[in-house]
mmCIF file of C-alpha atoms and ligand atoms in Angstrom:
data_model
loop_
_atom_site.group_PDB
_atom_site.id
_atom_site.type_symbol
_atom_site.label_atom_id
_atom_site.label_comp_id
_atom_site.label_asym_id
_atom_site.label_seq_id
_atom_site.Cartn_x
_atom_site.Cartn_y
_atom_site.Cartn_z
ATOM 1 C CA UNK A 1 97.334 157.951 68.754
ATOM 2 C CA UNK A 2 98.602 158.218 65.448
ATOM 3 C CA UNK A 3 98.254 161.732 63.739
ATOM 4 C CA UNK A 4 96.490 163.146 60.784
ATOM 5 C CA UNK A 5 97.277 166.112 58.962
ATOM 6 C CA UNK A 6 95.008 167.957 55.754
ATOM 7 C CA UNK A 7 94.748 171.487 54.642
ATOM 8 C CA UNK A 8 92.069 173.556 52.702
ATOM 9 C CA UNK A 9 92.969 176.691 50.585
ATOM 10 C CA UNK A 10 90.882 179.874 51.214
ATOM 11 C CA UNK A 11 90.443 180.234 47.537
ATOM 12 C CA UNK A 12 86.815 180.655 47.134
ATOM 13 C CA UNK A 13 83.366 178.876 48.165
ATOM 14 C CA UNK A 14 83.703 175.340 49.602
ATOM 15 C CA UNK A 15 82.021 172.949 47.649
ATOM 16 C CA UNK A 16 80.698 169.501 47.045
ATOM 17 C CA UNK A 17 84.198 168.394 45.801
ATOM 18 C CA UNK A 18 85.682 169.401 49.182
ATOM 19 C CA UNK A 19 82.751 168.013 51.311
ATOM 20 C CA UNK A 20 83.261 164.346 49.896
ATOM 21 C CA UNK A 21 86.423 164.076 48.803
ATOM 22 C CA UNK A 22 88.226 165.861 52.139
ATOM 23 C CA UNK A 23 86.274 167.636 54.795
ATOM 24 C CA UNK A 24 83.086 164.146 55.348
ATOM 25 C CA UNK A 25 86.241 162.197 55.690
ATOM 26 C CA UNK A 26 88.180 164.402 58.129
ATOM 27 C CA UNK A 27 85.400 164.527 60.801
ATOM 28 C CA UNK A 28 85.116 160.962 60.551
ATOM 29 C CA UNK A 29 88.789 160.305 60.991
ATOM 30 C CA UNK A 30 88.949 162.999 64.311
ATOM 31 C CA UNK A 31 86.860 159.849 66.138
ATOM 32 C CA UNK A 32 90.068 157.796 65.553
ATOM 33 C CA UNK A 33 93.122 159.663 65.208
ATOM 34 C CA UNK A 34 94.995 162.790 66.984
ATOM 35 C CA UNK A 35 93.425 165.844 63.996
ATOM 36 C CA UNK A 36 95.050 169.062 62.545
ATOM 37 C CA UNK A 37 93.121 170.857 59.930
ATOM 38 C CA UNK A 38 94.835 173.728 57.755
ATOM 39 C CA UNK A 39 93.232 176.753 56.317
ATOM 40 C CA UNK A 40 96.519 177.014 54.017
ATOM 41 C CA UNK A 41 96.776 180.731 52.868
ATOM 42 C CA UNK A 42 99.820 180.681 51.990
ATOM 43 C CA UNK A 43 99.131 178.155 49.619
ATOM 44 C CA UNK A 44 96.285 180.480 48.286
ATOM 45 C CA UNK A 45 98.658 183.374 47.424
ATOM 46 C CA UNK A 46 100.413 181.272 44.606
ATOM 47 C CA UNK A 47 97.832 182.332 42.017
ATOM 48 C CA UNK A 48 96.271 185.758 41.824
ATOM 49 C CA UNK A 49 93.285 186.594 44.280
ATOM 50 C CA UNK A 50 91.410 189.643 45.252
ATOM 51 C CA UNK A 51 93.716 190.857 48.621
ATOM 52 C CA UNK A 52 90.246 192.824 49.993
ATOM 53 C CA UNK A 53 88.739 188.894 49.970
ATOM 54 C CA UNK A 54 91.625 186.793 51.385
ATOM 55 C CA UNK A 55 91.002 187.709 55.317
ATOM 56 C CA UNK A 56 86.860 186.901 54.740
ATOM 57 C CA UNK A 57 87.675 183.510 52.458
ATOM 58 C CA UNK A 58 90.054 182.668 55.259
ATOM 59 C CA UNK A 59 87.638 183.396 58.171
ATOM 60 C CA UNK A 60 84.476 181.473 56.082
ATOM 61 C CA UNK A 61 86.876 178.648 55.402
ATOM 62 C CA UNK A 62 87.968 177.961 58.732
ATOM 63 C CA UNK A 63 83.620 178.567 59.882
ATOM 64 C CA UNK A 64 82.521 175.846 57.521
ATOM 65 C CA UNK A 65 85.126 173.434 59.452
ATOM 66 C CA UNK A 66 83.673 173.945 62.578
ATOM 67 C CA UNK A 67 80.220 174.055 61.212
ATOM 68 C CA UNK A 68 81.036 170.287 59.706
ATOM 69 C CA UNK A 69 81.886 169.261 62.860
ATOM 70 C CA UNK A 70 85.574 169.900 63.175
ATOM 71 C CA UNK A 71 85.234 171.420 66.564
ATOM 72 C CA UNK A 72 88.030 172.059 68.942
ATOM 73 C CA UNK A 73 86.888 169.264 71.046
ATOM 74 C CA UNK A 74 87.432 166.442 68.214
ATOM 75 C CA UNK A 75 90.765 168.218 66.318
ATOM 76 C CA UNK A 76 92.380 171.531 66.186
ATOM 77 C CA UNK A 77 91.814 174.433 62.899
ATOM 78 C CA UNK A 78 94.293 177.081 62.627
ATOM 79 C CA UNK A 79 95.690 179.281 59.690
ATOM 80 C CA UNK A 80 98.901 178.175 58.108
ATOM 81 C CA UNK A 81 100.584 181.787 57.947
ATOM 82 C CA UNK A 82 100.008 182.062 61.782
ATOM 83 C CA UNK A 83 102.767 179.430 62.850
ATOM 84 C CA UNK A 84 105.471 180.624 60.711
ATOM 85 C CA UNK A 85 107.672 177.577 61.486
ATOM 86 C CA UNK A 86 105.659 175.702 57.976
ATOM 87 C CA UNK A 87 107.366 177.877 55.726
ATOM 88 C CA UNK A 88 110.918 177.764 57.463
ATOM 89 C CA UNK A 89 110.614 174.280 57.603
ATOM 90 C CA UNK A 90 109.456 174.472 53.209
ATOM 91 C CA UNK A 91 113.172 176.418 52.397
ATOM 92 C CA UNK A 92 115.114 173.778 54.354
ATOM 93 C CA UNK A 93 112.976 171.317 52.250
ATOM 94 C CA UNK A 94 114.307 173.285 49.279
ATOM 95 C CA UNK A 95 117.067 172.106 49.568
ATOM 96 C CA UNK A 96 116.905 168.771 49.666
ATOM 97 C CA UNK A 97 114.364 168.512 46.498
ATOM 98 C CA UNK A 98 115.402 168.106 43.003
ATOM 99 C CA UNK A 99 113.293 171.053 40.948
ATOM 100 C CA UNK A 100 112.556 167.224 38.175
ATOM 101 C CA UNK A 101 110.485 166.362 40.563
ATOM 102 C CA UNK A 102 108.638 169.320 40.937
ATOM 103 C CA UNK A 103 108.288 170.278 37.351
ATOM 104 C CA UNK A 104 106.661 167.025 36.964
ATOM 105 C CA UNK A 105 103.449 167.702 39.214
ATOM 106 C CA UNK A 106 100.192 167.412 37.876
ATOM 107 C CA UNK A 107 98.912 170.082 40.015
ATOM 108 C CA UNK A 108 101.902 172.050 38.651
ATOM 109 C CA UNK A 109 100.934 171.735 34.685
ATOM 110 C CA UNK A 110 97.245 172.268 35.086
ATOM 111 C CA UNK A 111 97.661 175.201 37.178
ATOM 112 C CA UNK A 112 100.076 176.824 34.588
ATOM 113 C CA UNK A 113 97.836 176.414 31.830
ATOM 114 C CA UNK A 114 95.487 177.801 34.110
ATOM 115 C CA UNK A 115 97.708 181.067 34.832
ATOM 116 C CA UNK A 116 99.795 181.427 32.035
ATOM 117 C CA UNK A 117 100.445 185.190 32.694
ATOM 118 C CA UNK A 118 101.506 184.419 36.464
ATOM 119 C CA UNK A 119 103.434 181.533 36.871
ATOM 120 C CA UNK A 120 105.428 182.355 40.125
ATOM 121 C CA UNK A 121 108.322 180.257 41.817
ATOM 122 C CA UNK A 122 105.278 179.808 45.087
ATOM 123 C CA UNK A 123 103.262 177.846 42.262
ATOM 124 C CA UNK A 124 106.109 175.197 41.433
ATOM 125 C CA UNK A 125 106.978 175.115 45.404
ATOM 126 C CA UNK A 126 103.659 174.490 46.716
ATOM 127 C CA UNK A 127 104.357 170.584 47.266
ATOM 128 C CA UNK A 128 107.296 171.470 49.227
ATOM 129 C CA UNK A 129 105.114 174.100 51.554
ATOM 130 C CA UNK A 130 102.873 171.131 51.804
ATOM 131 C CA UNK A 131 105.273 168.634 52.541
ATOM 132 C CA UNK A 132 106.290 170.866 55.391
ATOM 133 C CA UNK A 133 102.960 170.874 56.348
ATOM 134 C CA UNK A 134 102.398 167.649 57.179
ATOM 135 C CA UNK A 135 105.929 166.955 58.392
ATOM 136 C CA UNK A 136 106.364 169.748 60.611
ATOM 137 C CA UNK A 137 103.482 167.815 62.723
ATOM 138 C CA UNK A 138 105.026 164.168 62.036
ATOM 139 C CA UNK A 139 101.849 163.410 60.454
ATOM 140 C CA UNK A 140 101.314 159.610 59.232
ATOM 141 C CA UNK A 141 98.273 159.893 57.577
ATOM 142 C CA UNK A 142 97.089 162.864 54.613
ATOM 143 C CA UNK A 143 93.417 162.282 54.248
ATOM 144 C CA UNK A 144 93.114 164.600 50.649
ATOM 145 C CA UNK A 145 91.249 163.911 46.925
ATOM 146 C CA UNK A 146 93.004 162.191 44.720
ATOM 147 C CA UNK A 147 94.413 165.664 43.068
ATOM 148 C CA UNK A 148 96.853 165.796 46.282
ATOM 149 C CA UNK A 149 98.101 162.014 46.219
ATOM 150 C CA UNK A 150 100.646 163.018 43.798
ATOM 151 C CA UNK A 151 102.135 165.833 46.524
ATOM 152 C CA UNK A 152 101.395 163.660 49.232
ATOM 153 C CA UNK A 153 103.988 160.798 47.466
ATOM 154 C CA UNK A 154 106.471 163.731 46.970
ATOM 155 C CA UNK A 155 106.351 164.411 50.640
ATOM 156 C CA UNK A 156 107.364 161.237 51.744
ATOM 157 C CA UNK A 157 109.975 161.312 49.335
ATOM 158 C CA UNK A 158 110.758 164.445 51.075
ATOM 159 C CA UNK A 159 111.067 162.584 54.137
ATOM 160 C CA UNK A 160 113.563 159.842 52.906
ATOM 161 C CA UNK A 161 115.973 162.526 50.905
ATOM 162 C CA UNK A 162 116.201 164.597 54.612
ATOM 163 C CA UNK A 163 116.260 161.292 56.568
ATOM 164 C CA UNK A 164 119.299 160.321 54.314
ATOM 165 C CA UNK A 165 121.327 163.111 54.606
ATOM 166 C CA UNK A 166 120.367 164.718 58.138
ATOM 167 C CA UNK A 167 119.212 161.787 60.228
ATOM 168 C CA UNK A 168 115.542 159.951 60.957
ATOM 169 C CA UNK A 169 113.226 162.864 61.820
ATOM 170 C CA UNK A 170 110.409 162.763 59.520
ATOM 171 C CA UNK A 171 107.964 159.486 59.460
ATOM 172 C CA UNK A 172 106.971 158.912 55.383
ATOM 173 C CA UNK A 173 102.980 160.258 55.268
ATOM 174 C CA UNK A 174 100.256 157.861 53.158
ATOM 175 C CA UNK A 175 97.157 159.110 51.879
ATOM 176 C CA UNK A 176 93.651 158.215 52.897
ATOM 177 C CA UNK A 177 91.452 158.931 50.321
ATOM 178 C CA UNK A 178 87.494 159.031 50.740
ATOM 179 C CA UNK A 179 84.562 157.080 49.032
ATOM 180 C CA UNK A 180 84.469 159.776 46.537
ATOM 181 C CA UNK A 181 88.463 160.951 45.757
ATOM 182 C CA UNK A 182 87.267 163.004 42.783
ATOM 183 C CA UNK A 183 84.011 164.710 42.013
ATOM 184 C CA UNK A 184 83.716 166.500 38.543
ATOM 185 C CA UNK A 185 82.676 169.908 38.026
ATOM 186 C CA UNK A 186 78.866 170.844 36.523
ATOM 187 C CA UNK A 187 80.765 170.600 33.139
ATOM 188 C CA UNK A 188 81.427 166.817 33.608
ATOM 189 C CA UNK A 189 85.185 167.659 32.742
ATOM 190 C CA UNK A 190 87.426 169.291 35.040
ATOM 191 C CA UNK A 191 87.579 168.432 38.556
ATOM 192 C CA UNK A 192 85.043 170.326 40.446
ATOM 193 C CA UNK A 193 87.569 173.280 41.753
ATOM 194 C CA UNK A 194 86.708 176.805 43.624
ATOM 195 C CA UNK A 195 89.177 178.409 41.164
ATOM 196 C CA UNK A 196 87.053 176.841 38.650
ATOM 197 C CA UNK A 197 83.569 178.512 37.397
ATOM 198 C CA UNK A 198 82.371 174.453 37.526
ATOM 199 C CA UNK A 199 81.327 174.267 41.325
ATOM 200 C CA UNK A 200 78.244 173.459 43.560
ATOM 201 C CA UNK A 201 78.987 175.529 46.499
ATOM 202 C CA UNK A 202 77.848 174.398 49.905
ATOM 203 C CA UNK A 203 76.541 177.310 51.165
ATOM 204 C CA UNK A 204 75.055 178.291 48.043
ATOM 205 C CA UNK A 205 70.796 178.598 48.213
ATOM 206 C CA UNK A 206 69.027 176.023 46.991
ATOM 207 C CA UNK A 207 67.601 177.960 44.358
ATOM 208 C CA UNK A 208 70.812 178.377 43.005
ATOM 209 C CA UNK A 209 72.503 174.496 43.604
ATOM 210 C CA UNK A 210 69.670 173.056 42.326
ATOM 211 C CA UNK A 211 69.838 175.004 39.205
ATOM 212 C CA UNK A 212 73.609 173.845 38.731
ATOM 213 C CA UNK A 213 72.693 170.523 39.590
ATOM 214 C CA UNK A 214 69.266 170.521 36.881
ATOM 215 C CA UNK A 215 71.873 171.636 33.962
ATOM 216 C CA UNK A 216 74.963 169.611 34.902
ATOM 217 C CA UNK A 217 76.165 167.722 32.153
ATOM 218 C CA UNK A 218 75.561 163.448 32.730
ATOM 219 C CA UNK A 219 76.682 160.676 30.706
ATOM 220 C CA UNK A 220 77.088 162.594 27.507
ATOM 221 C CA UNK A 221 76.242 159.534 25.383
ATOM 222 C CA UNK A 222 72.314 159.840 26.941
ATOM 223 C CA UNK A 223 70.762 162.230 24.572
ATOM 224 C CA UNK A 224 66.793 161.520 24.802
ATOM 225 C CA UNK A 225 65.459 160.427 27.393
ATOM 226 C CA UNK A 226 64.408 156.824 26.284
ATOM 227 C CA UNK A 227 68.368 156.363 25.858
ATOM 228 C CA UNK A 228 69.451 154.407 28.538
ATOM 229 C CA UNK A 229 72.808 155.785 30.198
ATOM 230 C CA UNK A 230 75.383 154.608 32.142
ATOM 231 C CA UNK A 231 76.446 155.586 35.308
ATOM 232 C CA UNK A 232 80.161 154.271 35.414
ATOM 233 C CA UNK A 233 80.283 157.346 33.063
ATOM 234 C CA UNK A 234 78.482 159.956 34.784
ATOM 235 C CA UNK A 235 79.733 162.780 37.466
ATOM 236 C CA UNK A 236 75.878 162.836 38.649
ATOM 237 C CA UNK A 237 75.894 158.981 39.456
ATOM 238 C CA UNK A 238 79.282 159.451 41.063
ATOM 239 C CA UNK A 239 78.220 162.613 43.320
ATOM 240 C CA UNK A 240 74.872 160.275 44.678
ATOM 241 C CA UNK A 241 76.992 157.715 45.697
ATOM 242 C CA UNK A 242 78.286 159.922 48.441
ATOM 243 C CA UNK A 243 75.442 160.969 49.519
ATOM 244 C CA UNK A 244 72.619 158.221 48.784
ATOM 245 C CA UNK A 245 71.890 154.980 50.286
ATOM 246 C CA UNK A 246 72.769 151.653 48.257
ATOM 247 C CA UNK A 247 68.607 151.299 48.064
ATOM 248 C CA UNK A 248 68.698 154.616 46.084
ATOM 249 C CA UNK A 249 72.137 153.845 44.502
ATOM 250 C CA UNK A 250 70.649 150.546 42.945
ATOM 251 C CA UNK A 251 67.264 152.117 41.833
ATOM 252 C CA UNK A 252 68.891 154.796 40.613
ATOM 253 C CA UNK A 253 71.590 152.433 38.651
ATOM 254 C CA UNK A 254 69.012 149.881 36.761
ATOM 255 C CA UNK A 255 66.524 153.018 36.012
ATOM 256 C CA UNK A 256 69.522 155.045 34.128
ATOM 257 C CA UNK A 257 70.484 152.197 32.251
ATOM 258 C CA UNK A 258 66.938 150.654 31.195
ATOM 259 C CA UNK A 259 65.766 154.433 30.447
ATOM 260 C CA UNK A 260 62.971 153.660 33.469
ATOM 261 C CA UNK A 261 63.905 157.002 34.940
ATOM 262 C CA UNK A 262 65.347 160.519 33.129
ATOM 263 C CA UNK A 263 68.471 162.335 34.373
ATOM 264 C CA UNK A 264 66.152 165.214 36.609
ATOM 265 C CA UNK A 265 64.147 161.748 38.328
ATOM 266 C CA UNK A 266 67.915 160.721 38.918
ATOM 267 C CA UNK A 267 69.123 164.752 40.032
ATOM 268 C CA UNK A 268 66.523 165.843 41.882
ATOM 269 C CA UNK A 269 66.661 162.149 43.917
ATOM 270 C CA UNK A 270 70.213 163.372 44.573
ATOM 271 C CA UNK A 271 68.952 166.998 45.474
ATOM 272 C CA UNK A 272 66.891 165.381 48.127
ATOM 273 C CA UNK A 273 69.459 163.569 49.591
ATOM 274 C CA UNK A 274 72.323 165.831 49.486
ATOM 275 C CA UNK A 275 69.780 169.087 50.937
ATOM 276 C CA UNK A 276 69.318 166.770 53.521
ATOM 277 C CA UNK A 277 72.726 166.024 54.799
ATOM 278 C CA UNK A 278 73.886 169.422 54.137
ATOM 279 C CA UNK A 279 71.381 170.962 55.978
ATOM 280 C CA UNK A 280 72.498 170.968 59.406
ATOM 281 C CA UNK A 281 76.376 171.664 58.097
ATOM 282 C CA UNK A 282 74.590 175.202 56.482
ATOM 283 C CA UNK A 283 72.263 176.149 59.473
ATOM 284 C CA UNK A 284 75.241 176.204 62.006
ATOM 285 C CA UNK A 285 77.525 177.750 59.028
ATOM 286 C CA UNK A 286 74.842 180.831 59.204
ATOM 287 C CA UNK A 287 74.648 180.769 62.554
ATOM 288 C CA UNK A 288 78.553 180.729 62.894
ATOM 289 C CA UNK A 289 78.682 183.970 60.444
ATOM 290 C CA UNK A 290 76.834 185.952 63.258
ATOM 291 C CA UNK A 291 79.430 184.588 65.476
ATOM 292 C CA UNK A 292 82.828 185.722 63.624
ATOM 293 C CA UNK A 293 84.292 185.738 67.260
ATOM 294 C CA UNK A 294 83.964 182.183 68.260
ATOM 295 C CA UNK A 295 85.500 181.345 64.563
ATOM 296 C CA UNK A 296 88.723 183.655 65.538
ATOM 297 C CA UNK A 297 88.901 182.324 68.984
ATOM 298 C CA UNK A 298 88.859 178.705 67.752
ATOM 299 C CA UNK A 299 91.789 179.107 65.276
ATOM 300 C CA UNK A 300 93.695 181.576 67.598
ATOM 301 C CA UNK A 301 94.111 178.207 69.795
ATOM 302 C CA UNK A 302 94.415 176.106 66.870
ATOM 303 C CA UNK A 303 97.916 178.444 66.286
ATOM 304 C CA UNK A 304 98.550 178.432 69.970
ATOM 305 C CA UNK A 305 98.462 174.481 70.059
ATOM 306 C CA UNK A 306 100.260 174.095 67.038
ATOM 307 C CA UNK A 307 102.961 176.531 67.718
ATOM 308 C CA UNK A 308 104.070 173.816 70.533
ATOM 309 C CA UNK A 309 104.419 171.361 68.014
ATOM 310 C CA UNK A 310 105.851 173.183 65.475
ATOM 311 C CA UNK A 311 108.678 174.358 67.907
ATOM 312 C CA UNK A 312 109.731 171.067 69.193
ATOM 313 C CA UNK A 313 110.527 169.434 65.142
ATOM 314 C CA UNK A 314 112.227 172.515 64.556
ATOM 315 C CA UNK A 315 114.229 171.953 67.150
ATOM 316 C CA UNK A 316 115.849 168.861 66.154
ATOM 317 C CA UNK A 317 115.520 170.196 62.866
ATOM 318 C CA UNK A 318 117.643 172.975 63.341
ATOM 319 C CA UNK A 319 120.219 170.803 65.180
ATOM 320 C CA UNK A 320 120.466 168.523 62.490
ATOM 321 C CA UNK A 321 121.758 170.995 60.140
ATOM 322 C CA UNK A 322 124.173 172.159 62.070
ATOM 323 C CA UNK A 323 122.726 174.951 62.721
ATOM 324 C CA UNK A 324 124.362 177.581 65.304
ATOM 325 C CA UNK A 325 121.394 177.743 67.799
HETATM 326 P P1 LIG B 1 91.539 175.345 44.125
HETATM 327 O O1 LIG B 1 90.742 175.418 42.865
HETATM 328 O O2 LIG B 1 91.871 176.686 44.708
HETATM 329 O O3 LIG B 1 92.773 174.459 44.020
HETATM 330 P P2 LIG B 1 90.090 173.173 45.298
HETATM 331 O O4 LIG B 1 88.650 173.121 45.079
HETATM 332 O O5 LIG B 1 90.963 172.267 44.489
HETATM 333 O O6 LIG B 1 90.565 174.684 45.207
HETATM 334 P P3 LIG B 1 91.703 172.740 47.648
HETATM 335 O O7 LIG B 1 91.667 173.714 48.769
HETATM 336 O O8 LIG B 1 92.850 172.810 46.699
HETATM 337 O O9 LIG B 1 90.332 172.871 46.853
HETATM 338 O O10 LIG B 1 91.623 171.262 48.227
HETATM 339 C C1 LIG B 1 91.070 170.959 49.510
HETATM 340 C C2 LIG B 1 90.818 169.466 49.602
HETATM 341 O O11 LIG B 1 89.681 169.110 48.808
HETATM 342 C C3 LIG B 1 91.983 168.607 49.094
HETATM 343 O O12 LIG B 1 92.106 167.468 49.921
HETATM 344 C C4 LIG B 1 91.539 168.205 47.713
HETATM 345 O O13 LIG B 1 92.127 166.992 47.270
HETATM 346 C C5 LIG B 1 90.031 168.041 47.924
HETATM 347 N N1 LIG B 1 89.298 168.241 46.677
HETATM 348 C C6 LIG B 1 89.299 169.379 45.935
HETATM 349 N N2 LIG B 1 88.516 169.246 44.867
HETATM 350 C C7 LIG B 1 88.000 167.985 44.915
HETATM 351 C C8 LIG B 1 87.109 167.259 44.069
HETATM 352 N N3 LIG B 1 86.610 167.815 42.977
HETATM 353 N N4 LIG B 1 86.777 165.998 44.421
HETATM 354 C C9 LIG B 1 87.287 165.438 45.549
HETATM 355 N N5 LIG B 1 88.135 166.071 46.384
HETATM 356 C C10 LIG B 1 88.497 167.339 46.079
HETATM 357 MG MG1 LIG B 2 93.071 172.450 44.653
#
């Protein structure tokens, strides 16, 4: 059974970018393929974060991936920083990376703007940490949005430039990307991010996502409401076609762009449909939060698991190098 590796930073509330683009897609791909699921902190600790937060973010993170349906009995969840071996693995991989081709990542650049007064060595290495990520498992497959394809290219490249000099260890990862690789944030601009004030969380009330969703921006070009828009263009129109059916997806398409319907007919259509899905995903979330225990127990043999792994690569790892063992 071929294996799949992702990750998820505990940076902040889950949202709708992270349902569709990555965590739909990974419980659908556990029915196929041998699953490990990341709560990456150490990935988290590139950019500044409140330390009192980091150990509930990580806990929640890791609760609304079993509450999705990433139980242990379809994949295993753990927590990066509790198998050490992913960031021994990362300064070997230093080694064998030119620093072009990580000063060249999108990720990289956007997060830089982003933290101008804290760009740290972790930020420009984070490709490398999750190259060892997926490596250190022999993973074939990266299901990720299309913000990590980039990363996921530069680990395979990772993989050829260690094969070449140390011998065939590493397989060369592809992405799998979902029906819906990139949702925008309520501002129609950025991609929806939790570092980002742009987000719908999951877990949010729907009080509160609805009034996000009411006031997020559409096809810009639709002023009045006897404009007719067009969907191609808008975030909205691209967030109901992961959760609507093509019935609703056509409806919804004609009436935007003869002006039959408004953008709320079109959003609250979408509310309907995406309360509905969600629903059971945020009743066994609460339910989980009661359960904190269950949640630690889970990713405790998530690490256990993994450790196994983890200790066999760096095995032949080690002995590759030349390493004295
Ligand atoms: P941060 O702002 O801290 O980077 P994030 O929202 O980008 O958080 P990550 O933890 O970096 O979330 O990414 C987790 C997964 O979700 C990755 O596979 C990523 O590609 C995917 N993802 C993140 N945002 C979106 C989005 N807006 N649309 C589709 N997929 C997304
Ligand atoms: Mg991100």
């Amino acid at each position: 059974m071929k294996r799949i590796f992702s990750g998820i930073q505990p940076t902040g509330e889950i949202h709708l970018g992270n349902y569709v683009g990555a965590i739909r897609n990974w419980v659908e791909l556990t029915k196929e393929y041998d699953c490990i699921f990341c709560v990456v902190d150490y990935h988290a600790i590139t950019v500044e974060y409140p330390i009192e937060e980091l150990k509930k973010r990580t806990i929640e993170t890791a609760l609304i991936l079993i509450a999705s349906g990433l139980t242990p009995d379809t994949c295993k969840v753990f927590v990066q920083s509790h198998v050490p071996e992913h960031t021994e693995l990362a300064w070997i991989f230093n080694c064998v990376t030119p620093i072009g081709e990580l000063e060249r990542m999108t990720q990289f650049k956007d997060k830089s703007r982003q933290h101008r007064t804290n760009i740290n060595m972790g930020l420009m290495d984070y490709p490398i940490l999750q190259a060892a990520d997926i490596l250190i498992y022999k993973a074939g497959f990266v299901p990720v949005g299309e913000d990590q394809v980039q990363h996921v290219e530069l680990s395979r490249e990772v993989a050829r430039k260690f094969n070449a000099r140390f011998g065939e260890i590493f397989p060369e990862p592809k992405a799998i990307l979902s029906i819906a690789p990139k949702i925008l944030g309520v501002d129609g601009a950025a991609k929806m991010s939790k570092t980002l004030n742009n987000y719908i969380g999951i877990l949010e009330d729907e009080t509160s996502m609805w009034e996000k969703l009411r006031t997020a921006v559409t096809d810009v070009n639709r002023v009045r409401r006897t404009d007719p828009g067009n969907p191609e263009v808008c975030n909205i129109y691209s967030i109901h076609k992961a959760f609507s059916d093509s019935q609703v997806l056509f409806d919804v398409d004609k009436g935007c762009r003869t002006a039959g319907i408004g953008c709320i007919d079109c959003k609250k259509l979408l509310f309907k449909n995406l309360v509905e899905e969600l629903s059971p995903i945020r009743d066994r979330a609460f339910s989980l939060m009661k359960n904190t225990d269950y949640v630690l127990d889970v990713i405790h043999n998530g690490a256990h698991d993994c450790s196994a792994i983890v200790k066999e690569t760096m095995k032949d790892v080690r002995n590759a190098l030349g390493l004295l063992t």
